[in-house]
CSV table of C-alpha atoms and ligand atoms in Angstrom, one decimal:
chain,number,residue,atom,x,y,z
A,3,MET,CA,24.2,6.7,-18.2
A,4,PRO,CA,24.5,3.2,-19.0
A,5,ASN,CA,22.3,1.9,-21.9
A,6,THR,CA,21.2,-1.3,-20.0
A,7,MET,CA,20.2,-2.1,-16.5
A,8,PRO,CA,19.4,-5.3,-14.4
A,9,ALA,CA,15.8,-5.4,-13.8
A,10,VAL,CA,13.3,-8.0,-12.1
A,11,VAL,CA,11.0,-8.8,-14.7
A,12,LYS,CA,7.6,-10.7,-14.6
A,13,THR,CA,8.2,-12.7,-17.9
A,14,GLY,CA,4.8,-14.1,-18.6
A,15,ARG,CA,1.4,-15.1,-17.4
A,16,GLY,CA,1.5,-17.9,-14.8
A,17,VAL,CA,2.7,-18.7,-11.2
A,18,GLY,CA,6.4,-17.7,-10.9
A,19,LEU,CA,8.0,-16.6,-14.2
A,20,VAL,CA,10.0,-13.8,-12.4
A,21,GLU,CA,13.5,-13.2,-13.2
A,22,LEU,CA,16.6,-10.8,-13.1
A,23,GLN,CA,17.2,-9.7,-16.7
A,24,GLU,CA,19.2,-7.1,-18.5
A,25,LYS,CA,16.7,-4.5,-20.0
A,26,PRO,CA,17.3,-1.1,-21.8
A,27,VAL,CA,17.4,1.9,-19.7
A,28,PRO,CA,14.1,3.7,-20.6
A,29,VAL,CA,14.2,7.1,-22.5
A,30,PRO,CA,11.8,9.7,-21.0
A,31,GLY,CA,9.1,11.0,-23.8
A,32,PRO,CA,7.6,14.4,-23.6
A,33,GLY,CA,6.5,15.5,-20.2
A,34,GLU,CA,8.3,12.6,-18.6
A,35,VAL,CA,11.3,12.1,-16.4
A,36,LEU,CA,13.9,9.5,-16.0
A,37,ILE,CA,14.1,8.7,-12.2
A,38,ARG,CA,17.3,6.9,-10.7
A,39,VAL,CA,15.5,4.6,-8.3
A,40,ARG,CA,17.1,4.6,-4.7
A,41,SER,CA,14.6,2.6,-2.8
A,42,VAL,CA,11.9,0.3,-3.8
A,43,SER,CA,9.7,-1.5,-1.6
A,44,VAL,CA,8.1,-5.1,-2.1
A,45,CYS,CA,4.2,-4.8,-1.9
A,46,GLY,CA,1.6,-7.6,-1.1
A,47,SER,CA,0.7,-7.1,-4.7
A,48,ASP,CA,4.1,-7.9,-6.2
A,49,LEU,CA,3.5,-11.4,-4.5
A,50,HIS,CA,0.2,-11.6,-5.7
A,51,ILE,CA,1.5,-11.1,-9.3
A,52,TYR,CA,4.3,-13.7,-8.7
A,53,HIS,CA,1.5,-16.3,-7.8
A,54,ASP,CA,-0.5,-15.1,-10.7
A,55,ALA,CA,-3.6,-14.0,-8.5
A,56,HIS,CA,-3.7,-10.2,-9.3
A,57,PRO,CA,-4.2,-8.6,-12.8
A,58,TYR,CA,-1.0,-7.5,-14.5
A,59,SER,CA,0.2,-7.1,-18.2
A,60,PRO,CA,3.6,-9.1,-18.6
A,61,PRO,CA,6.1,-8.8,-19.8
A,62,MET,CA,7.1,-6.0,-17.3
A,63,ILE,CA,9.4,-4.9,-14.8
A,64,LEU,CA,7.7,-5.2,-11.4
A,65,GLY,CA,7.8,-2.5,-8.5
A,66,HIS,CA,5.3,0.5,-8.0
A,67,GLU,CA,6.4,1.9,-4.3
A,68,PHE,CA,9.6,3.6,-5.1
A,69,SER,CA,11.5,6.8,-4.4
A,70,GLY,CA,14.6,8.3,-6.2
A,71,GLU,CA,16.3,11.4,-7.8
A,72,ILE,CA,15.5,12.7,-11.3
A,73,ALA,CA,18.4,11.6,-13.7
A,74,ALA,CA,17.1,13.1,-17.0
A,75,LEU,CA,14.2,15.3,-18.2
A,76,GLY,CA,12.1,14.5,-21.5
A,77,PRO,CA,11.1,17.2,-23.8
A,78,GLY,CA,8.9,19.9,-22.4
A,79,VAL,CA,9.1,19.0,-18.6
A,80,ALA,CA,8.7,22.5,-17.0
A,81,SER,CA,8.2,22.0,-13.4
A,82,ARG,CA,11.3,19.7,-12.4
A,83,SER,CA,15.2,19.7,-12.5
A,84,GLU,CA,17.7,17.0,-12.7
A,85,GLY,CA,18.6,16.1,-9.0
A,86,ASP,CA,15.0,16.5,-7.5
A,87,ARG,CA,14.1,14.1,-5.0
A,88,VAL,CA,10.8,12.6,-5.9
A,89,VAL,CA,8.2,9.8,-5.4
A,90,SER,CA,5.4,9.3,-7.8
A,91,GLU,CA,1.5,8.5,-7.8
A,92,THR,CA,1.1,5.3,-9.9
A,93,ARG,CA,-1.9,6.4,-12.1
A,94,THR,CA,-0.3,6.1,-15.5
A,95,HIS,CA,-2.0,5.7,-18.8
A,96,THR,CA,-5.4,6.9,-17.5
A,97,CYS,CA,-8.0,7.7,-20.4
A,98,GLY,CA,-9.2,11.1,-19.4
A,99,ARG,CA,-12.8,10.1,-20.9
A,100,CYS,CA,-14.3,7.6,-18.4
A,101,ILE,CA,-16.5,8.5,-15.6
A,102,PRO,CA,-13.8,8.2,-12.8
A,103,CYS,CA,-11.6,10.5,-15.1
A,104,ILE,CA,-14.0,13.2,-16.0
A,105,THR,CA,-15.4,13.2,-12.2
A,106,GLY,CA,-11.9,13.9,-10.8
A,107,PHE,CA,-11.1,10.4,-9.7
A,108,PRO,CA,-8.4,9.4,-12.5
A,109,GLN,CA,-6.9,6.6,-9.8
A,110,CYS,CA,-10.1,4.6,-10.5
A,111,CYS,CA,-9.7,4.9,-14.4
A,112,THR,CA,-10.7,1.6,-16.3
A,113,GLU,CA,-7.6,2.0,-18.6
A,114,LYS,CA,-5.1,2.7,-15.8
A,115,ARG,CA,-1.7,0.9,-16.3
A,116,PRO,CA,0.3,1.4,-13.2
A,117,PRO,CA,4.2,0.9,-13.2
A,118,GLY,CA,5.0,-2.5,-12.1
A,119,ILE,CA,1.5,-3.9,-12.9
A,120,GLY,CA,0.5,-2.8,-16.3
A,121,ARG,CA,3.7,-1.3,-17.5
A,122,ASP,CA,7.7,-1.3,-16.5
A,123,GLY,CA,8.2,-0.5,-12.8
A,124,ALA,CA,10.9,0.2,-10.5
A,125,TYR,CA,12.4,-3.2,-9.7
A,126,ALA,CA,15.5,-1.5,-11.6
A,127,PRO,CA,17.9,1.3,-11.4
A,128,TYR,CA,15.8,3.5,-13.6
A,129,VAL,CA,11.9,4.2,-14.3
A,130,VAL,CA,10.3,6.9,-16.4
A,131,MET,CA,7.3,8.7,-15.0
A,132,PRO,CA,5.1,11.6,-16.0
A,133,GLU,CA,6.0,14.8,-14.4
A,134,GLU,CA,2.6,15.7,-13.2
A,135,LEU,CA,2.4,12.5,-11.1
A,136,LEU,CA,5.5,13.3,-9.0
A,137,HIS,CA,5.6,14.6,-5.3
A,138,SER,CA,8.9,16.2,-3.7
A,139,ILE,CA,10.4,14.4,-0.8
A,140,PRO,CA,10.8,16.6,2.2
A,141,PRO,CA,14.6,17.2,2.7
A,142,SER,CA,14.5,15.6,6.1
A,143,VAL,CA,13.0,12.4,4.7
A,144,GLY,CA,15.3,9.4,3.6
A,145,PHE,CA,14.7,7.5,0.3
A,146,ASP,CA,13.7,4.3,2.2
A,147,GLU,CA,11.1,5.9,4.3
A,148,ALA,CA,9.9,7.9,1.0
A,149,CYS,CA,9.2,4.8,-1.0
A,150,LEU,CA,6.6,3.9,1.5
A,151,ALA,CA,4.8,7.0,0.8
A,152,GLU,CA,2.9,5.2,-1.8
A,153,PRO,CA,1.1,2.5,0.5
A,154,ALA,CA,0.6,5.3,3.1
A,155,ALA,CA,-1.0,7.5,0.5
A,156,VAL,CA,-3.5,4.5,-0.3
A,157,VAL,CA,-4.2,4.1,3.6
A,158,MET,CA,-4.5,8.0,4.0
A,159,HIS,CA,-7.0,8.2,1.1
A,160,SER,CA,-9.1,5.3,2.3
A,161,LEU,CA,-9.4,6.1,6.1
A,162,VAL,CA,-9.2,9.9,6.0
A,163,GLU,CA,-10.8,10.9,2.8
A,164,ARG,CA,-13.2,8.0,2.2
A,165,VAL,CA,-13.9,6.3,5.5
A,166,GLY,CA,-13.6,9.5,7.4
A,167,ILE,CA,-11.8,8.3,10.6
A,168,GLY,CA,-11.5,11.5,12.8
A,169,ALA,CA,-10.9,12.6,16.2
A,170,GLY,CA,-12.0,10.5,19.2
A,171,ASP,CA,-12.9,7.5,17.2
A,172,SER,CA,-12.3,4.0,18.5
A,173,VAL,CA,-11.0,1.9,15.7
A,174,LEU,CA,-10.5,-1.9,15.0
A,175,ILE,CA,-8.0,-2.8,12.3
A,176,THR,CA,-8.1,-6.5,11.3
A,177,GLY,CA,-4.8,-7.7,9.9
A,178,PRO,CA,-1.4,-6.5,11.1
A,179,GLY,CA,0.3,-6.6,7.8
A,180,PRO,CA,2.1,-3.5,6.4
A,181,ILE,CA,-1.5,-2.0,5.2
A,182,GLY,CA,-2.8,-2.8,8.7
A,183,LEU,CA,0.1,-1.1,10.5
A,184,LEU,CA,0.2,1.9,8.2
A,185,SER,CA,-3.6,2.3,9.3
A,186,LEU,CA,-2.7,2.2,12.8
A,187,MET,CA,-0.4,5.2,12.1
A,188,VAL,CA,-2.9,7.0,10.0
A,189,ALA,CA,-5.6,6.4,12.5
A,190,ARG,CA,-3.3,7.9,15.2
A,191,ALA,CA,-2.5,10.9,13.0
A,192,ALA,CA,-6.2,11.5,12.3
A,193,GLY,CA,-6.9,11.6,16.0
A,194,ALA,CA,-8.4,8.3,16.8
A,195,ALA,CA,-8.8,8.0,20.5
A,196,SER,CA,-8.1,4.3,20.7
A,197,VAL,CA,-7.0,1.6,18.3
A,198,ALA,CA,-7.3,-2.3,18.4
A,199,VAL,CA,-5.2,-4.6,16.0
A,200,SER,CA,-6.1,-8.1,15.4
A,201,GLY,CA,-4.1,-10.8,13.8
A,202,THR,CA,-3.5,-14.4,13.7
A,203,ARG,CA,-1.3,-16.6,16.0
A,204,ARG,CA,1.3,-16.5,13.4
A,205,SER,CA,1.4,-12.8,13.5
A,206,ARG,CA,2.0,-12.5,17.2
A,207,SER,CA,5.8,-12.4,17.7
A,208,LEU,CA,6.5,-9.9,14.9
A,209,LYS,CA,3.5,-8.0,13.5
A,210,LEU,CA,1.2,-7.8,16.5
A,211,ALA,CA,4.2,-7.0,18.7
A,212,MET,CA,5.1,-4.0,16.2
A,213,ALA,CA,1.6,-2.9,16.4
A,214,ARG,CA,1.9,-2.5,20.1
A,215,ASP,CA,5.3,-0.8,19.8
A,216,LEU,CA,3.6,1.5,17.4
A,217,GLY,CA,1.1,2.5,20.0
A,218,ALA,CA,-2.0,0.0,19.6
A,219,ASP,CA,-3.9,0.2,22.7
A,220,HIS,CA,-5.0,-3.4,22.4
A,221,THR,CA,-4.0,-6.4,20.2
A,222,PHE,CA,-6.2,-9.4,19.7
A,223,VAL,CA,-5.2,-12.9,18.4
A,224,SER,CA,-8.2,-14.0,16.2
A,225,GLY,CA,-9.4,-17.5,16.8
A,226,GLU,CA,-8.3,-17.2,20.5
A,227,ASP,CA,-9.7,-13.8,21.4
A,228,ASP,CA,-13.5,-13.1,20.7
A,229,VAL,CA,-12.9,-9.9,19.0
A,230,PRO,CA,-16.4,-8.4,18.6
A,231,SER,CA,-16.8,-9.1,22.5
A,232,ARG,CA,-13.5,-7.6,23.2
A,233,MET,CA,-14.2,-4.6,21.0
A,234,LYS,CA,-17.6,-4.1,23.0
A,235,GLU,CA,-15.9,-4.4,26.3
A,236,ILE,CA,-13.5,-1.7,25.4
A,237,SER,CA,-15.7,0.8,23.8
A,238,GLY,CA,-18.5,1.1,26.8
A,239,GLY,CA,-20.7,-1.8,25.3
A,240,GLN,CA,-21.2,-0.1,21.7
A,241,GLY,CA,-18.7,-1.7,19.5
A,242,ALA,CA,-15.9,0.2,17.2
A,243,ASP,CA,-16.8,3.5,15.6
A,244,VAL,CA,-14.8,2.4,12.6
A,245,ALA,CA,-13.5,-1.2,11.6
A,246,VAL,CA,-10.9,-1.4,8.9
A,247,GLU,CA,-10.2,-4.9,7.0
A,248,CYS,CA,-6.6,-5.3,6.3
A,249,ALA,CA,-6.6,-9.2,6.1
A,250,GLY,CA,-8.9,-10.7,3.4
A,251,SER,CA,-9.8,-13.7,5.4
A,252,THR,CA,-13.2,-14.9,6.2
A,253,ALA,CA,-12.5,-14.9,10.1
A,254,ALA,CA,-11.1,-11.4,9.9
A,255,ILE,CA,-14.1,-10.0,7.8
A,256,PHE,CA,-16.4,-11.6,10.2
A,257,ASP,CA,-14.6,-10.0,13.2
A,258,CYS,CA,-14.4,-6.5,11.3
A,259,PHE,CA,-18.2,-6.5,10.5
A,260,ARG,CA,-19.4,-7.7,13.8
A,261,SER,CA,-17.2,-5.6,15.8
A,262,VAL,CA,-18.6,-2.3,14.5
A,263,ARG,CA,-21.1,-0.3,16.4
A,264,ARG,CA,-24.9,0.5,15.1
A,265,LEU,CA,-24.4,3.2,12.3
A,266,GLY,CA,-20.6,2.5,12.5
A,267,ARG,CA,-18.3,2.6,9.5
A,268,ILE,CA,-16.1,-0.2,7.9
A,269,GLY,CA,-13.5,0.5,5.3
A,270,VAL,CA,-12.3,-2.5,3.2
A,271,LEU,CA,-8.6,-2.4,2.1
A,272,ALA,CA,-7.5,-6.1,1.5
A,273,ILE,CA,-8.6,-8.4,-1.2
A,274,THR,CA,-9.2,-12.1,-0.6
A,275,GLY,CA,-7.2,-13.4,-3.2
A,276,GLY,CA,-10.1,-15.8,-4.4
A,277,GLY,CA,-12.7,-12.9,-5.3
A,278,GLU,CA,-15.5,-13.9,-2.9
A,279,ALA,CA,-16.3,-13.6,0.8
A,280,THR,CA,-19.0,-14.6,3.1
A,281,VAL,CA,-20.4,-11.6,5.3
A,282,PRO,CA,-23.0,-11.4,8.0
A,283,TRP,CA,-25.2,-9.5,5.6
A,284,ASP,CA,-28.6,-9.3,7.7
A,285,GLU,CA,-26.7,-8.2,10.8
A,286,MET,CA,-25.3,-5.5,9.0
A,287,VAL,CA,-28.4,-4.3,7.6
A,288,PHE,CA,-29.9,-4.1,11.0
A,289,ARG,CA,-26.8,-2.1,12.3
A,290,ALA,CA,-27.2,0.1,9.3
A,291,ALA,CA,-23.3,0.1,9.0
A,292,ARG,CA,-21.7,2.0,6.3
A,293,LEU,CA,-19.4,-0.1,4.2
A,294,THR,CA,-16.7,1.7,2.0
A,295,PHE,CA,-14.5,-0.2,-0.2
A,296,CYS,CA,-11.2,1.6,-0.9
A,297,PHE,CA,-8.5,1.3,-3.8
A,298,SER,CA,-5.6,3.6,-4.8
A,299,SER,CA,-4.9,7.2,-3.7
A,300,SER,CA,-5.3,10.7,-4.4
A,301,TRP,CA,-3.0,13.8,-5.1
A,302,THR,CA,-4.1,15.1,-1.8
A,303,ALA,CA,-3.4,12.0,0.3
A,304,TRP,CA,0.2,12.0,-1.0
A,305,GLU,CA,0.7,15.6,0.1
A,306,ARG,CA,-0.7,14.7,3.6
A,307,VAL,CA,1.4,11.9,3.9
A,308,LEU,CA,4.5,14.0,2.9
A,309,ALA,CA,3.7,16.8,5.2
A,310,LEU,CA,3.3,14.3,8.2
A,311,LEU,CA,6.6,12.6,7.3
A,312,ALA,CA,8.4,16.2,7.3
A,313,ARG,CA,7.0,16.5,10.7
A,314,LYS,CA,8.2,13.0,11.9
A,315,ALA,CA,4.5,12.3,12.6
A,316,LEU,CA,4.2,9.1,10.6
A,317,PRO,CA,6.9,6.6,11.6
A,318,LEU,CA,6.9,4.7,8.2
A,319,GLU,CA,10.6,3.6,8.8
A,320,SER,CA,9.6,1.5,11.8
A,321,ILE,CA,7.9,-1.3,9.7
A,322,ILE,CA,11.2,-1.7,7.5
A,323,THR,CA,12.5,-5.0,8.5
A,324,HIS,CA,14.7,-6.0,5.6
A,325,ARG,CA,17.1,-3.9,3.3
A,326,LEU,CA,18.4,-5.7,0.3
A,327,PRO,CA,20.5,-5.2,-3.1
A,328,LEU,CA,18.1,-5.7,-5.9
A,329,GLU,CA,19.5,-9.1,-7.1
A,330,ASN,CA,18.3,-10.7,-3.6
A,331,TRP,CA,14.7,-10.0,-4.4
A,332,LEU,CA,13.8,-13.6,-4.0
A,333,ASP,CA,15.0,-13.7,-0.4
A,334,GLY,CA,12.8,-10.6,0.2
A,335,PHE,CA,9.8,-12.5,-1.3
A,336,GLU,CA,10.4,-15.7,0.7
A,337,ALA,CA,10.9,-13.6,4.0
A,338,LEU,CA,7.6,-12.0,3.4
A,339,GLU,CA,5.7,-15.1,2.4
A,340,GLN,CA,7.2,-16.8,5.7
A,341,GLY,CA,6.0,-13.9,7.9
A,342,ARG,CA,9.4,-13.2,8.8
A,343,ALA,CA,9.4,-9.6,7.1
A,344,VAL,CA,7.0,-6.7,7.4
A,345,LYS,CA,8.4,-4.5,4.7
A,346,VAL,CA,11.3,-5.2,2.6
A,347,ILE,CA,13.1,-2.4,1.0
A,348,MET,CA,15.5,-3.0,-2.1
A,349,HIS,CA,18.2,-0.7,-3.4
A,350,PRO,CA,18.5,-1.1,-7.1
B,22,LIG,ZN1,1.6,-1.3,-3.3
B,23,LIG,ZN1,-10.3,7.0,-17.5
């Protein structure tokens, strides 16, 4: 094992301030394992951190969507062995005392410091994680696909466990980025009868085309198509049973809210980046729509995702557009910012 490793570090507070540095290889403490990172995915949150538009605690190594093999065990680790292929939940440093923690939702802990956000993450060959957050990668699933279990588990938790997408639902997804496309896959796996995806004109050639390849029944271009009217047309005049907001723009939020039927459900997975949004408030009251804000994932959502991956029932690999060595991280960030990439995987 080397003593140092190359790592992509957010060095301080402010825009940019990300660089490749030589860092010590971390040492696993009691109950922790050292993971040799095989694949790590660039998340939209990483870009928000780059632009200083997301909470984070510098200096820290970026990266929270990763897969790898256990390289060493810390003292007292009983449930794992060296060589195990694993992915990991991200809810590190939870307090055990706040209401989310004591009511069984530690992913919403007020003290949580996830890897790559509040502590060192996986934009590096090695990362340390607590053994109780690990999940085994099924033998038939590769590392590139497995590192997307993290965002897929967020979407699974949000749509299946919180919003309650189920068999026969007609679903609208606004925003065809990675979270929107994962929402499409999860809605399909949950038994949705029809799924429509809307995006901007810029997203048409890559992301909306990808949505169609992944089985979207309809795709709309916001600003060109009247999305709420089109949703009504394709759902017998009612509107969508469920609308899922994955864009964060005012236009998408309005489309989402106005497309849902009376007593329909809205799930929100995107942030605006500015912290505020305008919504058609009174319309939503008269429609008695149910609004669910969604954040993070649960143990059960991870297991659902991995079970579907083992059965080839969640085509996560199909949204990977770029595979890069870690030192080319900036190329990956630029490809995402310019809309040329959907998911960028790096191999540290
Ligand atoms: Zn993420
Ligand atoms: Zn807590």
